[in-house]
GROMACS .gro file of C-alpha atoms in nm:
model
  275
    1CYS     CA    1  -0.160   3.195   1.417
    2CYS     CA    2   0.057   3.036   1.145
    3VAL     CA    3  -0.159   2.900   0.832
    4VAL     CA    4  -0.104   2.707   0.511
    5LEU     CA    5  -0.237   2.878   0.212
    6LEU     CA    6  -0.267   2.588  -0.102
    7LEU     CA    7  -0.348   2.812  -0.439
    8LEU     CA    8  -0.527   2.676  -0.656
    9PHE     CA    9  -0.421   2.754  -1.044
   10ALA     CA   10  -0.656   2.494  -1.299
   11VAL     CA   11  -0.971   2.282  -1.285
   12GLN     CA   12  -0.838   1.987  -1.284
   13LEU     CA   13  -0.463   1.858  -1.367
   14GLN     CA   14  -0.323   2.174  -1.149
   15ALA     CA   15  -0.008   2.317  -0.948
   16ILE     CA   16  -0.087   2.399  -0.606
   17GLU     CA   17   0.119   2.648  -0.447
   18ILE     CA   18   0.170   2.617  -0.054
   19LYS     CA   19   0.289   2.930   0.129
   20LEU     CA   20   0.359   2.964   0.534
   21SER     CA   21   0.215   3.219   0.666
   22ASP     CA   22   0.544   3.296   0.872
   23SER     CA   23   0.770   3.215   0.618
   24ASP     CA   24   0.832   3.422   0.262
   25SER     CA   25   0.925   3.121   0.087
   26THR     CA   26   0.674   2.937  -0.080
   27LEU     CA   27   0.657   2.560  -0.310
   28ASP     CA   28   0.449   2.365  -0.537
   29VAL     CA   29   0.283   2.058  -0.517
   30ARG     CA   30   0.072   1.888  -0.794
   31SER     CA   31  -0.249   1.817  -0.768
   32VAL     CA   32  -0.584   1.729  -0.891
   33ARG     CA   33  -0.936   1.769  -0.869
   34VAL     CA   34  -1.199   1.511  -0.856
   35LYS     CA   35  -1.571   1.495  -0.815
   36GLY     CA   36  -1.494   1.836  -0.595
   37ALA     CA   37  -1.224   1.711  -0.381
   38ASP     CA   38  -0.926   1.820  -0.412
   39PHE     CA   39  -0.585   1.525  -0.378
   40LEU     CA   40  -0.230   1.575  -0.344
   41ALA     CA   41   0.039   1.426  -0.494
   42LEU     CA   42   0.190   1.185  -0.235
   43GLU     CA   43   0.558   1.223  -0.313
   44ASP     CA   44   0.503   1.616  -0.320
   45VAL     CA   45   0.383   1.556   0.007
   46ARG     CA   46   0.682   1.295   0.102
   47LEU     CA   47   0.910   1.539   0.007
   48LYS     CA   48   0.756   1.883   0.108
   49LEU     CA   49   0.580   1.884   0.363
   50PRO     CA   50   0.595   1.829   0.729
   51VAL     CA   51   0.490   1.509   0.655
   52SER     CA   52   0.649   1.149   0.681
   53VAL     CA   53   0.450   0.846   0.436
   54LYS     CA   54   0.497   0.522   0.533
   55ASP     CA   55   0.397   0.266   0.203
   56ASP     CA   56   0.306  -0.068   0.327
   57THR     CA   57   0.244  -0.196  -0.032
   58ALA     CA   58   0.122  -0.557   0.014
   59ALA     CA   59  -0.130  -0.399   0.260
   60GLY     CA   60  -0.284  -0.195   0.034
   61LEU     CA   61  -0.213   0.084   0.283
   62VAL     CA   62  -0.070   0.426   0.309
   63VAL     CA   63   0.020   0.543   0.636
   64LEU     CA   64   0.037   0.938   0.649
   65CYS     CA   65   0.208   1.040   1.054
   66SER     CA   66   0.366   1.409   1.168
   67GLU     CA   67   0.441   1.527   1.492
   68ARG     CA   68   0.051   1.526   1.556
   69ASN     CA   69  -0.131   1.315   1.426
   70THR     CA   70  -0.056   0.927   1.233
   71ILE     CA   71  -0.330   0.874   0.931
   72PRO     CA   72  -0.390   0.535   0.778
   73VAL     CA   73  -0.532   0.614   0.408
   74PHE     CA   74  -0.602   0.302   0.195
   75ARG     CA   75  -0.542   0.204  -0.178
   76MET     CA   76  -0.840   0.127  -0.288
   77ASP     CA   77  -1.025   0.335  -0.118
   78GLU     CA   78  -1.140   0.614  -0.418
   79GLN     CA   79  -1.286   0.900  -0.200
   80GLU     CA   80  -0.910   0.902  -0.046
   81PHE     CA   81  -0.653   0.776  -0.292
   82VAL     CA   82  -0.687   0.831  -0.667
   83GLN     CA   83  -0.388   0.747  -0.909
   84LYS     CA   84  -0.362   0.961  -1.206
   85ASP     CA   85  -0.093   0.962  -1.563
   86ARG     CA   86   0.126   0.663  -1.316
   87THR     CA   87   0.109   0.991  -1.001
   88ASP     CA   88  -0.069   0.835  -0.678
   89TYR     CA   89  -0.272   1.124  -0.523
   90ILE     CA   90  -0.368   1.118  -0.146
   91LYS     CA   91  -0.656   1.360  -0.053
   92ALA     CA   92  -0.591   1.692   0.052
   93GLU     CA   93  -0.826   1.657   0.422
   94LEU     CA   94  -0.669   1.347   0.498
   95VAL     CA   95  -0.348   1.540   0.479
   96ALA     CA   96  -0.468   1.812   0.693
   97GLU     CA   97  -0.537   1.537   0.942
   98ALA     CA   98  -0.221   1.426   0.915
   99MET     CA   99  -0.092   1.788   1.041
  100GLY     CA  100  -0.325   1.871   1.282
  101CYS     CA  101  -0.513   2.102   1.070
  102THR     CA  102  -0.844   2.195   0.991
  103ILE     CA  103  -0.944   2.273   0.562
  104GLY     CA  104  -1.138   2.572   0.415
  105ARG     CA  105  -1.180   2.731   0.145
  106GLU     CA  106  -1.141   3.030   0.033
  107LYS     CA  107  -1.270   3.096  -0.351
  108LYS     CA  108  -0.904   2.914  -0.546
  109THR     CA  109  -0.720   2.889  -0.246
  110LEU     CA  110  -0.742   2.577   0.036
  111LEU     CA  111  -0.662   2.721   0.397
  112PHE     CA  112  -0.452   2.459   0.580
  113THR     CA  113  -0.526   2.548   0.996
  114PRO     CA  114  -0.359   2.372   1.311
  115SER     CA  115  -0.565   2.360   1.593
  116SER     CA  116  -0.318   2.490   1.750
  117GLY     CA  117   0.007   2.605   1.800
  118SER     CA  118   0.183   2.611   1.523
  119LEU     CA  119   0.311   2.432   1.262
  120SER     CA  120   0.619   2.219   1.261
  121ARG     CA  121   0.862   2.181   0.962
  122SER     CA  122   1.033   1.888   1.132
  123VAL     CA  123   0.970   1.626   0.952
  124VAL     CA  124   0.927   1.287   1.188
  125GLY     CA  125   1.075   0.961   1.189
  126SER     CA  126   1.142   0.649   1.408
  127ASN     CA  127   1.512   0.597   1.547
  128GLU     CA  128   1.609   0.748   1.794
  129GLY     CA  129   1.707   1.103   1.838
  130ASP     CA  130   1.415   1.196   1.551
  131ILE     CA  131   1.116   1.439   1.617
  132ALA     CA  132   0.829   1.059   1.672
  133PRO     CA  133   0.528   1.013   1.519
  134GLY     CA  134   0.187   1.187   1.664
  135PHE     CA  135  -0.143   0.989   1.678
  136ARG     CA  136  -0.498   0.994   1.836
  137LEU     CA  137  -0.620   0.692   1.951
  138LEU     CA  138  -0.891   0.584   2.141
  139LYS     CA  139  -0.904   0.524   2.500
  140SER     CA  140  -1.183   0.226   2.724
  141ASP     CA  141  -1.402   0.510   2.813
  142SER     CA  142  -1.434   0.637   2.430
  143THR     CA  143  -1.248   0.924   2.478
  144ILE     CA  144  -0.957   1.044   2.234
  145LEU     CA  145  -0.612   1.082   2.385
  146SER     CA  146  -0.309   1.289   2.181
  147SER     CA  147   0.060   1.197   2.208
  148HIS     CA  148   0.098   1.616   2.125
  149ASP     CA  149  -0.131   1.690   2.426
  150LEU     CA  150   0.067   1.428   2.643
  151LEU     CA  151   0.395   1.560   2.570
  152LYS     CA  152   0.265   1.958   2.668
  153SER     CA  153   0.303   1.809   3.019
  154GLY     CA  154   0.608   1.621   3.038
  155PRO     CA  155   0.776   1.305   2.877
  156LEU     CA  156   0.577   0.992   2.742
  157VAL     CA  157   0.638   0.608   2.684
  158VAL     CA  158   0.496   0.410   2.432
  159VAL     CA  159   0.499   0.051   2.495
  160PHE     CA  160   0.394  -0.177   2.209
  161PHE     CA  161   0.270  -0.533   2.266
  162ARG     CA  162   0.086  -0.857   2.087
  163SER     CA  163  -0.165  -0.982   2.357
  164ALA     CA  164  -0.292  -0.945   2.680
  165GLU     CA  165  -0.577  -1.250   2.565
  166TRP     CA  166  -0.303  -1.539   2.426
  167ASP     CA  167   0.033  -1.368   2.479
  168PRO     CA  168   0.243  -1.441   2.808
  169ALA     CA  169   0.544  -1.203   2.788
  170SER     CA  170   0.269  -0.919   2.748
  171LYS     CA  171   0.116  -1.013   3.023
  172ARG     CA  172   0.389  -0.949   3.231
  173GLN     CA  173   0.525  -0.686   3.112
  174LEU     CA  174   0.253  -0.538   3.138
  175SER     CA  175   0.213  -0.630   3.508
  176GLN     CA  176   0.553  -0.501   3.499
  177LEU     CA  177   0.487  -0.117   3.386
  178GLU     CA  178   0.194  -0.122   3.643
  179THR     CA  179   0.431  -0.171   3.952
  180LYS     CA  180   0.645   0.132   3.794
  181LEU     CA  181   0.384   0.330   3.679
  182ASP     CA  182   0.375   0.534   4.002
  183SER     CA  183   0.814   0.590   4.011
  184ILE     CA  184   0.732   0.686   3.644
  185ARG     CA  185   0.460   0.944   3.657
  186ALA     CA  186   0.665   1.084   3.977
  187ILE     CA  187   0.942   1.153   3.693
  188GLY     CA  188   0.600   1.342   3.526
  189ALA     CA  189   0.590   1.118   3.241
  190SER     CA  190   0.255   0.953   3.134
  191LEU     CA  191   0.262   0.562   2.983
  192VAL     CA  192   0.038   0.381   2.744
  193ALA     CA  193  -0.011   0.095   2.566
  194ILE     CA  194  -0.082   0.012   2.223
  195HIS     CA  195  -0.229  -0.286   2.058
  196GLY     CA  196  -0.372  -0.447   1.765
  197TYR     CA  197  -0.756  -0.515   1.837
  198ARG     CA  198  -1.048  -0.337   1.974
  199LEU     CA  199  -1.173  -0.123   2.195
  200LYS     CA  200  -1.326  -0.379   2.317
  201GLU     CA  201  -0.984  -0.565   2.412
  202SER     CA  202  -0.875  -0.258   2.591
  203ARG     CA  203  -1.181  -0.219   2.820
  204LYS     CA  204  -1.140  -0.646   2.903
  205TRP     CA  205  -0.747  -0.602   2.965
  206GLU     CA  206  -0.747  -0.294   3.175
  207ARG     CA  207  -0.997  -0.473   3.444
  208GLU     CA  208  -0.836  -0.811   3.484
  209LEU     CA  209  -0.530  -0.687   3.500
  210LYS     CA  210  -0.581  -0.405   3.730
  211LEU     CA  211  -0.412  -0.144   3.505
  212HIS     CA  212  -0.414   0.226   3.565
  213PHE     CA  213  -0.259   0.313   3.240
  214PRO     CA  214  -0.464   0.355   2.926
  215LEU     CA  215  -0.425   0.052   2.668
  216LEU     CA  216  -0.538   0.201   2.274
  217PRO     CA  217  -0.610   0.010   1.983
  218ASP     CA  218  -0.474   0.087   1.666
  219GLN     CA  219  -0.629  -0.173   1.463
  220SER     CA  220  -0.473  -0.040   1.171
  221ALA     CA  221  -0.170  -0.135   1.259
  222ALA     CA  222  -0.110   0.287   1.137
  223VAL     CA  223   0.064   0.375   1.453
  224MET     CA  224   0.275   0.075   1.459
  225ARG     CA  225   0.390   0.147   1.085
  226ALA     CA  226   0.485   0.532   1.217
  227PHE     CA  227   0.709   0.424   1.490
  228ASN     CA  228   0.854   0.088   1.267
  229ALA     CA  229   0.731  -0.128   1.532
  230PHE     CA  230   0.488  -0.333   1.285
  231ASP     CA  231   0.533  -0.723   1.277
  232ARG     CA  232   0.238  -0.871   1.096
  233GLY     CA  233  -0.169  -0.879   1.064
  234ASN     CA  234  -0.263  -0.643   1.326
  235LEU     CA  235   0.069  -0.725   1.555
  236PRO     CA  236   0.358  -0.498   1.660
  237ASN     CA  237   0.716  -0.610   1.746
  238PRO     CA  238   0.726  -0.580   2.153
  239ALA     CA  239   0.907  -0.188   2.207
  240VAL     CA  240   0.938   0.088   2.405
  241ILE     CA  241   0.959   0.461   2.297
  242VAL     CA  242   1.047   0.715   2.523
  243ILE     CA  243   0.937   1.054   2.389
  244ALA     CA  244   1.105   1.403   2.513
  245PRO     CA  245   0.897   1.642   2.566
  246SER     CA  246   1.037   1.891   2.243
  247GLY     CA  247   0.861   1.536   2.045
  248LYS     CA  248   1.247   1.335   2.045
  249ILE     CA  249   1.270   0.976   2.087
  250LEU     CA  250   1.518   0.927   2.356
  251LEU     CA  251   1.475   0.538   2.351
  252ARG     CA  252   1.350   0.305   2.060
  253ASP     CA  253   1.406  -0.063   2.178
  254VAL     CA  254   1.219  -0.295   1.974
  255HIS     CA  255   1.219  -0.648   1.993
  256THR     CA  256   1.198  -0.929   1.737
  257ASP     CA  257   1.194  -1.172   1.985
  258TYR     CA  258   0.901  -1.197   2.083
  259THR     CA  259   0.902  -1.353   2.380
  260GLN     CA  260   1.131  -1.024   2.496
  261PHE     CA  261   1.061  -0.701   2.647
  262THR     CA  262   1.240  -0.405   2.744
  263ASP     CA  263   1.324  -0.388   3.161
  264PRO     CA  264   1.132  -0.138   3.295
  265GLY     CA  265   1.458  -0.017   3.478
  266MET     CA  266   1.600   0.093   3.174
  267ILE     CA  267   1.261   0.292   3.114
  268LEU     CA  268   1.314   0.477   3.447
  269GLU     CA  269   1.701   0.528   3.381
  270VAL     CA  270   1.634   0.710   3.007
  271LEU     CA  271   1.357   0.935   3.235
  272SER     CA  272   1.573   1.031   3.520
  273ARG     CA  273   1.823   1.174   3.252
  274ILE     CA  274   1.574   1.410   3.120
  275ARG     CA  275   1.553   1.787   3.248
   0.00000   0.00000   0.00000
């Protein structure tokens, strides 16, 4: 099992040597230790680890994303984010969570251990051809759904919609997708739809529209930001992302006109090309 070893050299300001157990190379990451917790320099995380960083300064939010998970970090939360000597530091446990790892300590060493499989060195992106950001979001039955787990069984279609309460275009899109659900599943693909409201709304909209695919709440809009589908507030631009089992984005169709949405026929055509 692949393990990331973080070797700590000092008590406060320190350089952390990171070693992937299946590699002979090492790299240094600046760090600080605050109130017994380890924080990693955000810029070093961005440049040296398989983690992408989306920084929304206006919202006071940093989003960490890897192919395993997407994590929102609020700059004002001193337990998650600190600044020293004009350098931004982010809590090590959050980096581990984004990488899909558990974290432990052995003396002056932090251990990042992937929960399953091995760690990827791919830095995710949001364009066609990139490795897609991962996410773990709540289903209406309060269980966690993982994109990483879904991709083990086939392609994944991710839909971002604005609201099934007040937006007619979203209602039409979700209803059309329901009519194509059997065809999508026959290809071996999964379908999820993401919105910026509460779990309560997921349950209500699934029931009212008689949907048989999950609606997943992303209230911080972290996943929207990871896929560059974020508009404003807690709203995405209408978007469809088709992801191959390898994690590669095959289709990214985003509409800045929120009255428009992707034709389900386009989704089926892209899925039919996957071998």
